[in-house]
mmCIF file of C-alpha atoms in Angstrom:
data_model
loop_
_atom_site.group_PDB
_atom_site.id
_atom_site.type_symbol
_atom_site.label_atom_id
_atom_site.label_comp_id
_atom_site.label_asym_id
_atom_site.label_seq_id
_atom_site.Cartn_x
_atom_site.Cartn_y
_atom_site.Cartn_z
ATOM 1 C CA MET A 24 45.974 74.574 -103.311
ATOM 2 C CA LEU A 25 47.327 78.230 -102.131
ATOM 3 C CA HIS A 26 51.199 77.143 -101.598
ATOM 4 C CA ARG A 27 51.335 74.708 -104.662
ATOM 5 C CA PHE A 28 49.983 76.691 -106.975
ATOM 6 C CA GLU A 29 48.736 73.522 -109.397
ATOM 7 C CA ASP A 30 46.686 76.682 -111.245
ATOM 8 C CA LEU A 31 49.767 77.238 -112.779
ATOM 9 C CA THR A 32 49.470 74.220 -115.260
ATOM 10 C CA ALA A 33 45.708 73.758 -114.631
ATOM 11 C CA ALA A 34 43.573 73.725 -117.890
ATOM 12 C CA GLY A 35 43.136 77.756 -119.513
ATOM 13 C CA ALA A 36 46.112 79.098 -117.557
ATOM 14 C CA ASP A 37 47.779 80.697 -120.451
ATOM 15 C CA GLU A 38 44.706 82.970 -120.149
ATOM 16 C CA ARG A 39 45.658 83.989 -116.586
ATOM 17 C CA LEU A 40 49.131 85.297 -116.900
ATOM 18 C CA PRO A 41 49.297 88.520 -115.927
ATOM 19 C CA TRP A 42 47.015 87.131 -112.534
ATOM 20 C CA HIS A 43 49.758 84.294 -111.888
ATOM 21 C CA GLN A 44 52.111 86.827 -112.016
ATOM 22 C CA ALA A 45 50.944 88.719 -109.806
ATOM 23 C CA ILE A 46 50.488 85.729 -107.017
ATOM 24 C CA VAL A 47 53.622 84.492 -108.081
ATOM 25 C CA ARG A 48 55.548 87.853 -106.973
ATOM 26 C CA SER A 49 53.112 87.950 -104.299
ATOM 27 C CA TRP A 50 53.576 84.952 -102.814
ATOM 28 C CA ALA A 51 57.776 84.647 -102.720
ATOM 29 C CA MET A 52 57.355 88.458 -100.891
ATOM 30 C CA ALA A 53 54.783 87.303 -98.200
ATOM 31 C CA ASN A 54 56.077 83.870 -96.998
ATOM 32 C CA LEU A 55 59.862 84.011 -95.600
ATOM 33 C CA PRO A 56 61.669 80.809 -95.961
ATOM 34 C CA GLY A 57 60.744 78.185 -93.545
ATOM 35 C CA ARG A 58 57.940 79.116 -91.818
ATOM 36 C CA GLY A 59 54.601 77.917 -92.038
ATOM 37 C CA PRO A 60 52.738 75.335 -93.431
ATOM 38 C CA ALA A 61 54.132 76.691 -97.760
ATOM 39 C CA TRP A 62 57.203 75.003 -96.396
ATOM 40 C CA SER A 63 55.729 71.436 -95.907
ATOM 41 C CA PRO A 64 57.750 69.215 -98.008
ATOM 42 C CA SER A 65 54.509 68.183 -99.891
ATOM 43 C CA CYS A 66 53.431 72.100 -100.386
ATOM 44 C CA LEU A 67 56.935 72.809 -101.640
ATOM 45 C CA SER A 68 57.972 70.241 -104.175
ATOM 46 C CA ALA A 69 54.298 70.601 -105.678
ATOM 47 C CA ARG A 70 55.491 74.169 -105.844
ATOM 48 C CA ILE A 71 58.675 73.796 -107.941
ATOM 49 C CA VAL A 72 57.471 71.516 -110.144
ATOM 50 C CA HIS A 73 54.788 73.531 -111.218
ATOM 51 C CA TRP A 74 56.793 77.071 -111.127
ATOM 52 C CA ILE A 75 59.657 75.724 -113.053
ATOM 53 C CA LYS A 76 56.704 73.695 -116.303
ATOM 54 C CA TRP A 77 54.711 77.006 -115.829
ATOM 55 C CA ASP A 78 58.269 78.939 -116.600
ATOM 56 C CA LEU A 79 59.057 76.666 -119.202
ATOM 57 C CA ARG A 80 56.043 77.361 -120.602
ATOM 58 C CA HIS A 81 54.770 80.486 -119.932
ATOM 59 C CA GLY A 82 58.149 82.667 -119.283
ATOM 60 C CA GLY A 83 56.404 83.733 -115.827
ATOM 61 C CA LEU A 84 59.419 83.494 -113.990
ATOM 62 C CA THR A 85 60.063 86.869 -114.853
ATOM 63 C CA GLY A 86 63.031 89.065 -112.738
ATOM 64 C CA GLU A 87 66.174 87.612 -110.596
ATOM 65 C CA PHE A 88 63.929 87.746 -107.308
ATOM 66 C CA LEU A 89 62.022 85.961 -108.605
ATOM 67 C CA LEU A 90 64.689 83.084 -109.674
ATOM 68 C CA ARG A 91 65.775 83.462 -106.410
ATOM 69 C CA SER A 92 63.275 82.697 -104.627
ATOM 70 C CA LEU A 93 62.804 79.522 -106.501
ATOM 71 C CA ILE A 94 66.350 78.465 -105.843
ATOM 72 C CA VAL A 95 65.925 79.281 -101.993
ATOM 73 C CA GLN A 96 63.234 76.569 -102.024
ATOM 74 C CA VAL A 97 64.580 74.157 -104.324
ATOM 75 C CA ARG A 98 67.477 74.607 -101.792
ATOM 76 C CA TYR A 99 65.936 74.235 -98.614
ATOM 77 C CA LEU A 100 63.767 70.955 -99.734
ATOM 78 C CA HIS A 101 67.189 69.136 -100.304
ATOM 79 C CA GLN A 102 69.039 70.671 -97.499
ATOM 80 C CA PHE A 103 66.037 68.430 -95.746
ATOM 81 C CA ARG A 104 65.499 65.917 -97.939
ATOM 82 C CA ARG A 105 66.208 62.976 -96.105
ATOM 83 C CA ALA A 106 63.437 64.098 -92.432
ATOM 84 C CA HIS A 107 61.556 64.919 -95.811
ATOM 85 C CA TRP A 108 61.757 61.347 -97.290
ATOM 86 C CA GLN A 109 61.274 59.841 -94.070
ATOM 87 C CA ARG A 110 58.155 61.726 -93.351
ATOM 88 C CA GLY A 111 56.574 60.684 -96.849
ATOM 89 C CA GLY A 112 55.699 62.880 -99.948
ATOM 90 C CA ARG A 113 58.684 60.855 -101.608
ATOM 91 C CA THR A 114 57.802 61.251 -105.248
ATOM 92 C CA ASP A 115 57.139 64.348 -105.021
ATOM 93 C CA VAL A 116 60.705 65.253 -103.137
ATOM 94 C CA ALA A 117 62.076 63.305 -105.700
ATOM 95 C CA LYS A 118 60.476 64.478 -108.640
ATOM 96 C CA ALA A 119 61.012 68.149 -107.536
ATOM 97 C CA LEU A 120 64.677 68.068 -107.087
ATOM 98 C CA MET A 121 65.174 66.132 -110.718
ATOM 99 C CA PHE A 122 63.074 69.393 -111.718
ATOM 100 C CA ALA A 123 65.187 71.534 -110.315
ATOM 101 C CA GLY A 124 68.081 70.018 -110.926
ATOM 102 C CA CYS A 125 67.482 70.338 -114.889
ATOM 103 C CA TYR A 126 66.409 73.788 -114.857
ATOM 104 C CA PHE A 127 68.962 75.316 -113.183
ATOM 105 C CA GLU A 128 71.765 73.210 -115.132
ATOM 106 C CA ASN A 129 75.625 73.569 -115.377
ATOM 107 C CA SER A 130 76.569 73.705 -111.232
ATOM 108 C CA SER A 131 77.662 71.204 -108.739
ATOM 109 C CA GLU A 132 74.939 72.388 -107.064
ATOM 110 C CA THR A 133 72.411 71.602 -109.610
ATOM 111 C CA ARG A 134 73.968 68.191 -110.005
ATOM 112 C CA ARG A 135 73.783 66.789 -106.783
ATOM 113 C CA TRP A 136 69.969 68.168 -106.311
ATOM 114 C CA LEU A 137 69.568 66.076 -109.805
ATOM 115 C CA ASN A 138 71.496 63.128 -109.349
ATOM 116 C CA TRP A 139 69.748 62.283 -105.677
ATOM 117 C CA GLY A 140 66.372 62.815 -107.089
ATOM 118 C CA VAL A 141 67.347 60.499 -109.743
ATOM 119 C CA ARG A 142 69.021 58.132 -106.910
ATOM 120 C CA ALA A 143 65.517 58.520 -104.904
ATOM 121 C CA PHE A 144 63.351 57.612 -107.748
ATOM 122 C CA ASP A 145 65.259 54.806 -108.418
ATOM 123 C CA SER A 146 64.890 53.103 -104.796
ATOM 124 C CA LEU A 147 60.821 54.201 -105.216
ATOM 125 C CA GLY A 148 58.568 50.765 -105.246
ATOM 126 C CA ALA A 149 56.787 50.281 -108.882
ATOM 127 C CA ASN A 150 53.228 51.575 -107.248
ATOM 128 C CA GLU A 151 54.611 54.453 -105.907
ATOM 129 C CA LEU A 152 54.851 56.722 -109.573
ATOM 130 C CA SER A 153 51.764 58.155 -110.553
ATOM 131 C CA ASN A 154 50.679 58.694 -114.522
ATOM 132 C CA GLU A 155 51.485 62.124 -113.954
ATOM 133 C CA ASP A 156 54.806 61.290 -112.472
ATOM 134 C CA MET A 157 55.821 59.357 -115.821
ATOM 135 C CA ASN A 158 54.645 62.122 -118.598
ATOM 136 C CA ASP A 159 56.449 64.749 -115.929
ATOM 137 C CA LEU A 160 60.039 62.410 -116.316
ATOM 138 C CA TYR A 161 58.833 61.743 -119.910
ATOM 139 C CA THR A 162 58.414 66.210 -120.854
ATOM 140 C CA LEU A 163 62.165 66.137 -118.641
ATOM 141 C CA THR A 164 63.587 63.740 -121.630
ATOM 142 C CA HIS A 165 62.196 66.497 -123.612
ATOM 143 C CA ILE A 166 63.584 69.479 -122.512
ATOM 144 C CA TYR A 167 67.216 68.679 -121.598
ATOM 145 C CA PRO A 168 67.699 65.158 -123.990
ATOM 146 C CA ARG A 169 71.571 65.123 -122.282
ATOM 147 C CA MET A 170 69.706 63.660 -119.477
ATOM 148 C CA SER A 171 70.024 59.823 -119.447
ATOM 149 C CA LEU A 172 66.098 59.224 -117.866
ATOM 150 C CA PRO A 173 64.755 57.237 -120.875
ATOM 151 C CA GLN A 174 67.013 54.380 -119.436
ATOM 152 C CA PHE A 175 65.795 55.355 -115.865
ATOM 153 C CA MET A 176 62.402 55.128 -117.385
ATOM 154 C CA GLU A 177 63.059 52.021 -118.984
ATOM 155 C CA ARG A 178 64.502 50.397 -116.465
ATOM 156 C CA ARG A 179 61.114 51.229 -113.246
ATOM 157 C CA ALA A 180 59.014 49.815 -116.524
ATOM 158 C CA ARG A 181 60.337 46.338 -116.384
ATOM 159 C CA ARG A 182 60.695 46.632 -112.580
ATOM 160 C CA ALA A 183 56.743 48.221 -111.955
ATOM 161 C CA LEU A 184 56.134 44.541 -114.918
ATOM 162 C CA ALA A 185 57.832 42.243 -113.084
ATOM 163 C CA SER A 186 55.890 42.870 -109.614
ATOM 164 C CA ILE A 187 52.808 42.622 -112.073
ATOM 165 C CA ASN A 188 54.069 39.539 -113.395
ATOM 166 C CA HIS A 189 54.763 38.355 -109.766
ATOM 167 C CA ASP A 190 51.544 39.473 -108.394
#
């Protein structure tokens, strides 16, 4: 989808790096904060995760302009997270804030993003996490080993098993 940037992490993305860099820069210049469908919670959350995963893999977010754009997006999501949470996409919002909190580590603001994302994930029902969500969270533990996510994932797995056993 156009505003979600799923192609950044799709199969064969390595071959499209120059094109991806051009469309990310073009998007950042063309989409004003908070305006239009690009700023809906689902698009915003997915884009944040895809941009971060892409940068970690390919170093695609070159230059201060793109990093500032990503920070603005995360701040917007964090500012309106409760409203977004009520409208759905809860897993996406939590995951995006966790990714951003890890990626932009070492400030009180980014720790708030991470802490809110972890608490939000902890409140989700057992059936609300997809395999992709669990894989992404597992990846975070390898990239950011100081994060205490393995304990969090273990609690989630125990809860999921308990809910299956009670059905």
